[in-house]
CSV table of N, CA and C and ligand atoms in Angstrom, one decimal:
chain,number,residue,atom,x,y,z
S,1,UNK,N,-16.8,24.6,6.2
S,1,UNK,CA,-16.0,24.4,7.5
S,1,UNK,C,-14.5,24.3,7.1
S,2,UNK,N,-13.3,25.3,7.8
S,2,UNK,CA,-12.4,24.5,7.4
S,2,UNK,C,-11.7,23.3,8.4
S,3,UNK,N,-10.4,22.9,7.4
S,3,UNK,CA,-10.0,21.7,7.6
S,3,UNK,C,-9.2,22.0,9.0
S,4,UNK,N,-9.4,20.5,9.5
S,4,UNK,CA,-8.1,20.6,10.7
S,4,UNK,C,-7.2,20.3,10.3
S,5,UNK,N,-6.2,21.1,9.6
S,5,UNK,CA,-4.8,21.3,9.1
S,5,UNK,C,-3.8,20.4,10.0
S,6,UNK,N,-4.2,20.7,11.0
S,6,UNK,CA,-2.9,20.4,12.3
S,6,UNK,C,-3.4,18.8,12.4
S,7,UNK,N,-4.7,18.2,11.8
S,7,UNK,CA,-5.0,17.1,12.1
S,7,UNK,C,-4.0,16.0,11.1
S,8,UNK,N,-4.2,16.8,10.0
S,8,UNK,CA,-3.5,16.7,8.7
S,8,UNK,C,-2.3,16.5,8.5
S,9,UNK,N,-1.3,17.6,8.8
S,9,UNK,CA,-0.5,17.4,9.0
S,9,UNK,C,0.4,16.1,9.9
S,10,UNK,N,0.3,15.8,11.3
S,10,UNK,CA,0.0,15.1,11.8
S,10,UNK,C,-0.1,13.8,11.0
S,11,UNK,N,-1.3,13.0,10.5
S,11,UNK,CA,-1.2,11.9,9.7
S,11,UNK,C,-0.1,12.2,8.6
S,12,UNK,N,0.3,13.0,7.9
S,12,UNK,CA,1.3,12.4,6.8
S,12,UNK,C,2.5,12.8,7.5
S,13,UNK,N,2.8,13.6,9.0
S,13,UNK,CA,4.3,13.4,9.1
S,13,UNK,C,4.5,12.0,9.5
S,14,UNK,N,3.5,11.4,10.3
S,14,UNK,CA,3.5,9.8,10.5
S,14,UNK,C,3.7,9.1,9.7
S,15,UNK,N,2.5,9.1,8.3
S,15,UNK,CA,3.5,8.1,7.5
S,15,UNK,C,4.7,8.0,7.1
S,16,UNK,N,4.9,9.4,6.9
S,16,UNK,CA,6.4,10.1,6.2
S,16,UNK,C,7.3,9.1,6.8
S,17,UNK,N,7.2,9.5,8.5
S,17,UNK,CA,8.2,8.8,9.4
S,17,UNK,C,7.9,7.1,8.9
S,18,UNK,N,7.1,6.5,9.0
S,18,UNK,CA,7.0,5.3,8.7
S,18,UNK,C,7.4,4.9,7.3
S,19,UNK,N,7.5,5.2,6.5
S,19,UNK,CA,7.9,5.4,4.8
S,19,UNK,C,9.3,5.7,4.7
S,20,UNK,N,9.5,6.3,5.5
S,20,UNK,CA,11.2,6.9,5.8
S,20,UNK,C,11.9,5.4,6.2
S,21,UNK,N,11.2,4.7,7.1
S,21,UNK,CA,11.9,3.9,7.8
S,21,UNK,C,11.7,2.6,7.4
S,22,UNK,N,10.7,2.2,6.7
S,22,UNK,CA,10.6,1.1,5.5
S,22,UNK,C,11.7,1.0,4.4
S,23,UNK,N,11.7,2.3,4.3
S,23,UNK,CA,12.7,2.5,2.7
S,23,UNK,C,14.0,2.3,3.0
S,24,UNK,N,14.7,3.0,4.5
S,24,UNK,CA,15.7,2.5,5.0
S,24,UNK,C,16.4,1.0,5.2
S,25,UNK,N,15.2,0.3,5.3
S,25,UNK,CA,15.6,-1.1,5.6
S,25,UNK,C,16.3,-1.7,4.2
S,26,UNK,N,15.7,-0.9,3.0
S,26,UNK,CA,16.0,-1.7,1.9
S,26,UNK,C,16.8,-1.2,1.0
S,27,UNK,N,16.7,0.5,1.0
S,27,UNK,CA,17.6,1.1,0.5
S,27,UNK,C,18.6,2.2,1.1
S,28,UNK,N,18.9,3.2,0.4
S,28,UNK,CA,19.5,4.0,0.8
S,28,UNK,C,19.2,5.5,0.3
S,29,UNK,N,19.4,6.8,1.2
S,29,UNK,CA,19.2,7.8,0.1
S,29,UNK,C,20.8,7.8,-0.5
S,30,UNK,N,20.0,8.9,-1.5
S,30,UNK,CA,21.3,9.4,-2.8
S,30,UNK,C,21.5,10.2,-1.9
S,31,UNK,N,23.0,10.6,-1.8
S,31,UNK,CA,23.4,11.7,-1.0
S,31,UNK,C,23.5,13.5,-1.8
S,32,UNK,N,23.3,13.3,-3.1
S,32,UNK,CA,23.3,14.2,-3.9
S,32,UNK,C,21.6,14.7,-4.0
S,33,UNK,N,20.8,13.7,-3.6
S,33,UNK,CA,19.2,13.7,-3.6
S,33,UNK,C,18.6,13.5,-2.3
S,34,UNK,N,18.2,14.3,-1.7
S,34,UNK,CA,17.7,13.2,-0.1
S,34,UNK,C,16.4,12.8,-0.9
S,35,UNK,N,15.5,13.1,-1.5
S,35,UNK,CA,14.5,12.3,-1.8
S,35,UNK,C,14.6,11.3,-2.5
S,36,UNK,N,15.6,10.6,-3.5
S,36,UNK,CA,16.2,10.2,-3.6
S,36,UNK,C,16.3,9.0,-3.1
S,37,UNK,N,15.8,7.3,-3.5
S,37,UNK,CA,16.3,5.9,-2.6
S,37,UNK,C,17.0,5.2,-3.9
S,38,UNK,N,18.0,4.4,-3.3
S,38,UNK,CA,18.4,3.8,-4.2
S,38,UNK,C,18.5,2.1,-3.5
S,39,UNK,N,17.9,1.2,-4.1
S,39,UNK,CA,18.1,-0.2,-3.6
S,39,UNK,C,19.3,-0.2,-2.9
S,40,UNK,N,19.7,-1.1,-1.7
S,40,UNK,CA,21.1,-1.3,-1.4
S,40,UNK,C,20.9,-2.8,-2.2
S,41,UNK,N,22.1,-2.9,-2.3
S,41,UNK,CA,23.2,-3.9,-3.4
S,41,UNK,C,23.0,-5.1,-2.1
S,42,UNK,N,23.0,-6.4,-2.2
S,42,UNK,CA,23.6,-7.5,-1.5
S,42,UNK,C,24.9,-7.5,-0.8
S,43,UNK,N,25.6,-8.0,-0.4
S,43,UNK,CA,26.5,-8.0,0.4
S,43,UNK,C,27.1,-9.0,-1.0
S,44,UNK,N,28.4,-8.6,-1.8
S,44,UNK,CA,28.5,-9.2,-3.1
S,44,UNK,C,30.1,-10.0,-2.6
S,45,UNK,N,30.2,-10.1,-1.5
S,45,UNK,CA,31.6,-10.5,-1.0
S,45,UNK,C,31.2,-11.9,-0.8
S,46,UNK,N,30.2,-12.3,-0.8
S,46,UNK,CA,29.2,-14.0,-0.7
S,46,UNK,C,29.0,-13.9,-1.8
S,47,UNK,N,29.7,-14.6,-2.8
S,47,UNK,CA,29.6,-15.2,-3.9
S,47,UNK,C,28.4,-16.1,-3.8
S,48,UNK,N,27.4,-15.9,-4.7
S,48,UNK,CA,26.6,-17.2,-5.0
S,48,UNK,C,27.3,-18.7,-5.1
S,49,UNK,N,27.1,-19.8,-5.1
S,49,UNK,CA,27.8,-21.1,-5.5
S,49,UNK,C,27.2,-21.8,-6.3
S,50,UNK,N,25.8,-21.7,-6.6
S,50,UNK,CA,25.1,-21.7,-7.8
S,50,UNK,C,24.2,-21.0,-8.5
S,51,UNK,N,24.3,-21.4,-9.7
S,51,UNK,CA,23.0,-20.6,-10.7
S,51,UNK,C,21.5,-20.7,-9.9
S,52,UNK,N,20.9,-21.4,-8.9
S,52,UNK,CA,19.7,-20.7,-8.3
S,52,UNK,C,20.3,-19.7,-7.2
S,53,UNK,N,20.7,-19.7,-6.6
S,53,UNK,CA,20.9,-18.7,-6.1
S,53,UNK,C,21.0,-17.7,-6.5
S,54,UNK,N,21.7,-17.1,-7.5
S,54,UNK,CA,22.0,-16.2,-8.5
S,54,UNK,C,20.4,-16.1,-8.5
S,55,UNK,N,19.7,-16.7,-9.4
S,55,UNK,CA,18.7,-16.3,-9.7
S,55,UNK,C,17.6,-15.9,-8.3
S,56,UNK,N,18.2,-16.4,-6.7
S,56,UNK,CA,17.2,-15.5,-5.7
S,56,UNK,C,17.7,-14.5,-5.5
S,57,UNK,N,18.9,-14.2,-5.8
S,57,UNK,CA,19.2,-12.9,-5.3
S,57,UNK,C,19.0,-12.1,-6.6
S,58,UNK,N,18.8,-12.5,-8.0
S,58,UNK,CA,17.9,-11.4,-8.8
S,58,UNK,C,16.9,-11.4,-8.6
S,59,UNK,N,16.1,-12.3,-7.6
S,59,UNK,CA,14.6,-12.2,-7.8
S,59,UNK,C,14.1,-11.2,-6.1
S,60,UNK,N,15.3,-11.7,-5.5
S,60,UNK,CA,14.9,-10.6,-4.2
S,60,UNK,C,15.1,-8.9,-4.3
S,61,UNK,N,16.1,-9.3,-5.3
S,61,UNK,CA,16.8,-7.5,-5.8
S,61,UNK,C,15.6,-6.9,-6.4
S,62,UNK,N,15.2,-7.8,-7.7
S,62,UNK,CA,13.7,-7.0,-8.1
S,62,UNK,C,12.8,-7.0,-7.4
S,63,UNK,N,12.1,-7.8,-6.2
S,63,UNK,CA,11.2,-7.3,-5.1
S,63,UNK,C,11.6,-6.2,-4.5
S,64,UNK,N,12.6,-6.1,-4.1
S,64,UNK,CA,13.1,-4.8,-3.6
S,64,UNK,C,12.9,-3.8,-4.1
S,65,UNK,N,13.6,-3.8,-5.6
S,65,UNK,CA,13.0,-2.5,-6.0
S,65,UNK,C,11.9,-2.1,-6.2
S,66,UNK,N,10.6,-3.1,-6.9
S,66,UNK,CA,9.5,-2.2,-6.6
S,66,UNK,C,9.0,-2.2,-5.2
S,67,UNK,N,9.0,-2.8,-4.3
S,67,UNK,CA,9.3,-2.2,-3.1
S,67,UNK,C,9.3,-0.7,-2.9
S,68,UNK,N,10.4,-0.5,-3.2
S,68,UNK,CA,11.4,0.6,-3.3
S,68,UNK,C,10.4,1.3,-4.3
S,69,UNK,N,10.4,1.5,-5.2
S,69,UNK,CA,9.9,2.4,-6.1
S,69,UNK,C,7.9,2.7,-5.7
S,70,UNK,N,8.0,1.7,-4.8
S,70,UNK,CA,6.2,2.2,-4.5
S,70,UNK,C,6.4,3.3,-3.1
S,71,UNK,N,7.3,2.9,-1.9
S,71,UNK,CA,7.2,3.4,-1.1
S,71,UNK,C,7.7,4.7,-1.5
S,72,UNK,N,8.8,4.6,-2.4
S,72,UNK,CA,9.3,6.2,-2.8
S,72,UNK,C,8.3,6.9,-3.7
S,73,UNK,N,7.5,6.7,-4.5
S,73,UNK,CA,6.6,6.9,-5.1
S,73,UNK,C,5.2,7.7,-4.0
S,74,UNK,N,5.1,7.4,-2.8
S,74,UNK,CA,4.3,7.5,-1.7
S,74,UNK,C,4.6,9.1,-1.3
S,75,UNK,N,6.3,8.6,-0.4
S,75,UNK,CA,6.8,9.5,0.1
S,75,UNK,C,7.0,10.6,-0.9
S,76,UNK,N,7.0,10.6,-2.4
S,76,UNK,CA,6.9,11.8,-3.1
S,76,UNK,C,5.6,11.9,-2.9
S,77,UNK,N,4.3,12.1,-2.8
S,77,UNK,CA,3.2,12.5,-2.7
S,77,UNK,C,3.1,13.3,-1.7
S,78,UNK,N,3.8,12.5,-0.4
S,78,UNK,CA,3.4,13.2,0.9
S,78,UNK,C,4.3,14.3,1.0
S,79,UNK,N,5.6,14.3,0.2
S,79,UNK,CA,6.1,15.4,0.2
S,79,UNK,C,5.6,17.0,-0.5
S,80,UNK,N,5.0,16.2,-1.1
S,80,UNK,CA,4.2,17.7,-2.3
S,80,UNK,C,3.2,18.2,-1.9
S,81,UNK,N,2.2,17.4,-0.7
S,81,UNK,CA,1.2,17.5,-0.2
S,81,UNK,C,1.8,18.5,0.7
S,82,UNK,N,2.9,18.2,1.5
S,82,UNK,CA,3.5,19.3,2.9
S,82,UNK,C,3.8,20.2,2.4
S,83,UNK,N,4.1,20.2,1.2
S,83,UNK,CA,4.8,21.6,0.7
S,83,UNK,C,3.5,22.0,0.0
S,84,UNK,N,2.3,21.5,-0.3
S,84,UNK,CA,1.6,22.6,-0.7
S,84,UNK,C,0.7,22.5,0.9
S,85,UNK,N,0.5,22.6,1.3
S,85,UNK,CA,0.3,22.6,3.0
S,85,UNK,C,0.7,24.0,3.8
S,86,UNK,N,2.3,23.7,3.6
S,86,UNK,CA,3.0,24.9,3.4
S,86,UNK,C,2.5,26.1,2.9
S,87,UNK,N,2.3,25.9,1.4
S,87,UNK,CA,1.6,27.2,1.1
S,87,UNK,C,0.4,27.6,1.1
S,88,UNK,N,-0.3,27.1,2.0
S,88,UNK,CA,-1.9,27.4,1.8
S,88,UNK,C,-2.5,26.7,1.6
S,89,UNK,N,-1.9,25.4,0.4
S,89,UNK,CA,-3.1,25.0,-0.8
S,89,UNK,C,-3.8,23.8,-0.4
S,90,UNK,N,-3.5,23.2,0.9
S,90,UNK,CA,-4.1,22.0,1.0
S,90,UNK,C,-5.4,21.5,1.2
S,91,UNK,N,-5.7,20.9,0.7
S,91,UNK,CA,-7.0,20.4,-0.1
S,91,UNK,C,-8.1,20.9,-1.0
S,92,UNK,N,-6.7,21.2,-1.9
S,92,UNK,CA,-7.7,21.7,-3.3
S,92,UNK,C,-7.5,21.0,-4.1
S,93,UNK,N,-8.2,21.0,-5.2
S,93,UNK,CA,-7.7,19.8,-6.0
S,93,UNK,C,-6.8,20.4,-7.2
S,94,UNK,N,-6.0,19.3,-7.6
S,94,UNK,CA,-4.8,20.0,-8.4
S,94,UNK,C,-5.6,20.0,-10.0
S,95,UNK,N,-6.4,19.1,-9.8
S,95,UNK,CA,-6.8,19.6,-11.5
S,95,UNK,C,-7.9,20.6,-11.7
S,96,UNK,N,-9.0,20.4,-10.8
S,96,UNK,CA,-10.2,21.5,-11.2
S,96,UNK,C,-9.8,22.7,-10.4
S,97,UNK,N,-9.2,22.9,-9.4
S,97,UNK,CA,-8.9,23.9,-8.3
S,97,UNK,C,-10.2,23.8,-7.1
S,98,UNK,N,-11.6,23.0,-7.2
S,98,UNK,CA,-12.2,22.9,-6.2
S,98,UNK,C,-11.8,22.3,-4.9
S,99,UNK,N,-12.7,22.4,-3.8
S,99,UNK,CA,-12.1,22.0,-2.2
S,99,UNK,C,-12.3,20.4,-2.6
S,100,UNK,N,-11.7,19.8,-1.9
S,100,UNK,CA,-11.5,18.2,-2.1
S,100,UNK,C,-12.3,17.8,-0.7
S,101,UNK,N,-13.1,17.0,-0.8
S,101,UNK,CA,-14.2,16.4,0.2
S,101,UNK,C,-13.4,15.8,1.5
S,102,UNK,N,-14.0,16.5,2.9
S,102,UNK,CA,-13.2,16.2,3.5
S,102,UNK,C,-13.0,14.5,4.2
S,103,UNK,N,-14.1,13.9,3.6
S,103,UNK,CA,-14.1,12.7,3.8
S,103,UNK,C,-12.7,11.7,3.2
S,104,UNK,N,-13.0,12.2,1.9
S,104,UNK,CA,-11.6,12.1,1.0
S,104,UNK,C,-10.1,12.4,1.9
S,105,UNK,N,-10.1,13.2,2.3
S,105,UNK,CA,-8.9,13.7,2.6
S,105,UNK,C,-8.9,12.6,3.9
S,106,UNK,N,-9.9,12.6,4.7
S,106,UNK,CA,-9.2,11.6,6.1
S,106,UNK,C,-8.9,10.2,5.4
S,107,UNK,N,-9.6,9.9,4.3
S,107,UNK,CA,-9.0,8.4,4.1
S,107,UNK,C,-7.9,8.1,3.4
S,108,UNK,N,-7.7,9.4,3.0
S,108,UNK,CA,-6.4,9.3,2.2
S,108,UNK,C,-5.5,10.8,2.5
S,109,UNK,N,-5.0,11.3,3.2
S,109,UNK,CA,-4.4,12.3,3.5
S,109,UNK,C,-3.6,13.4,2.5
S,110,UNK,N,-2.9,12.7,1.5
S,110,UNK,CA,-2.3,12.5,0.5
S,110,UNK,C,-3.2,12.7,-0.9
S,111,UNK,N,-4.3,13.0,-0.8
S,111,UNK,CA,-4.8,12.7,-1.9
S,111,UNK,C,-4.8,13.9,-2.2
S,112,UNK,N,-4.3,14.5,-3.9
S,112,UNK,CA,-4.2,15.4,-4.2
S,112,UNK,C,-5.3,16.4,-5.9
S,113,UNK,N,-6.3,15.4,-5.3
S,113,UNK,CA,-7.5,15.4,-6.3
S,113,UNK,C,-8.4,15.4,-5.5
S,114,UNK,N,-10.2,16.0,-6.4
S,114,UNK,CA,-11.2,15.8,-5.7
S,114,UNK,C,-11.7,14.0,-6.4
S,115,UNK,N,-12.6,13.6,-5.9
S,115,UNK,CA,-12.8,11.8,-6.4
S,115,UNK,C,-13.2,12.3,-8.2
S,116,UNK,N,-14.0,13.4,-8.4
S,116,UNK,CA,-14.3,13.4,-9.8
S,116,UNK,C,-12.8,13.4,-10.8
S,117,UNK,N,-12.0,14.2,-9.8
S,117,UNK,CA,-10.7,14.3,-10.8
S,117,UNK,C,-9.9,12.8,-10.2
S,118,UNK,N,-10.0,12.1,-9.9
S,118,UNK,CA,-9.2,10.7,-9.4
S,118,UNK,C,-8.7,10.3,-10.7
S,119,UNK,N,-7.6,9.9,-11.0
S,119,UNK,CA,-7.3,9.1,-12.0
S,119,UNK,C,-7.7,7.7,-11.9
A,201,ZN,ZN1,-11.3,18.2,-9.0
């Protein structure tokens, strides 16, 4: 049977949109990259006044980034997914070339393997 593409599509332009708008709150795109997020910086015109603080604002900077580096890490999947969507290829699997189980596919939209080939 084939897949409902349109169903498909559909779930990952949603998260896309929701991924888009997470990442906004914390970063920024590169303007030379739209895919592309880069942490935004603190507001550095508020000097810390002591050494713990210094150290929450390095400890919230690095939450941020991996933050940042999971959610962009995401939205690169679902972008490679749309673009092979685009061309035909959606739900094959990228390593064996078999159809990827469509059970698979609704729980994970994005998933660009069959479960045998899962890393
Ligand atoms: Zn496979």
């Amino acid at each position: 049977m084939a897949l409902d593409l349109d169903y498909f599509r559909k779930q990952l332009e949603e998260e896309k949109t929701r991924l888009e708008g997470e990442l906004s709150t914390i970063a920024h795109r590169n303007p030379d990259a739209p895919e592309d997020w880069t942490v935004s910086q603190p507001d550095m015109n508020v000097m810390p006044a002591a050494k713990e603080e210094v150290a929450d604002v390095e400890e919230e900077l690095e939450n941020a980034a991996s933050v940042e580096y999971n959610l962009e890490s995401r939205l690169r999947d679902i972008n490679e997914v749309l673009e092979k969507m685009r061309q035909g290829k959606y739900g094959v699997c990228a390593v064996g070339g078999e159809l990827i189980d469509e059970a698979r596919l609704r729980a994970n939209p994005a998933a660009i393997t069959c479960v045998k080939h899962a890393k």
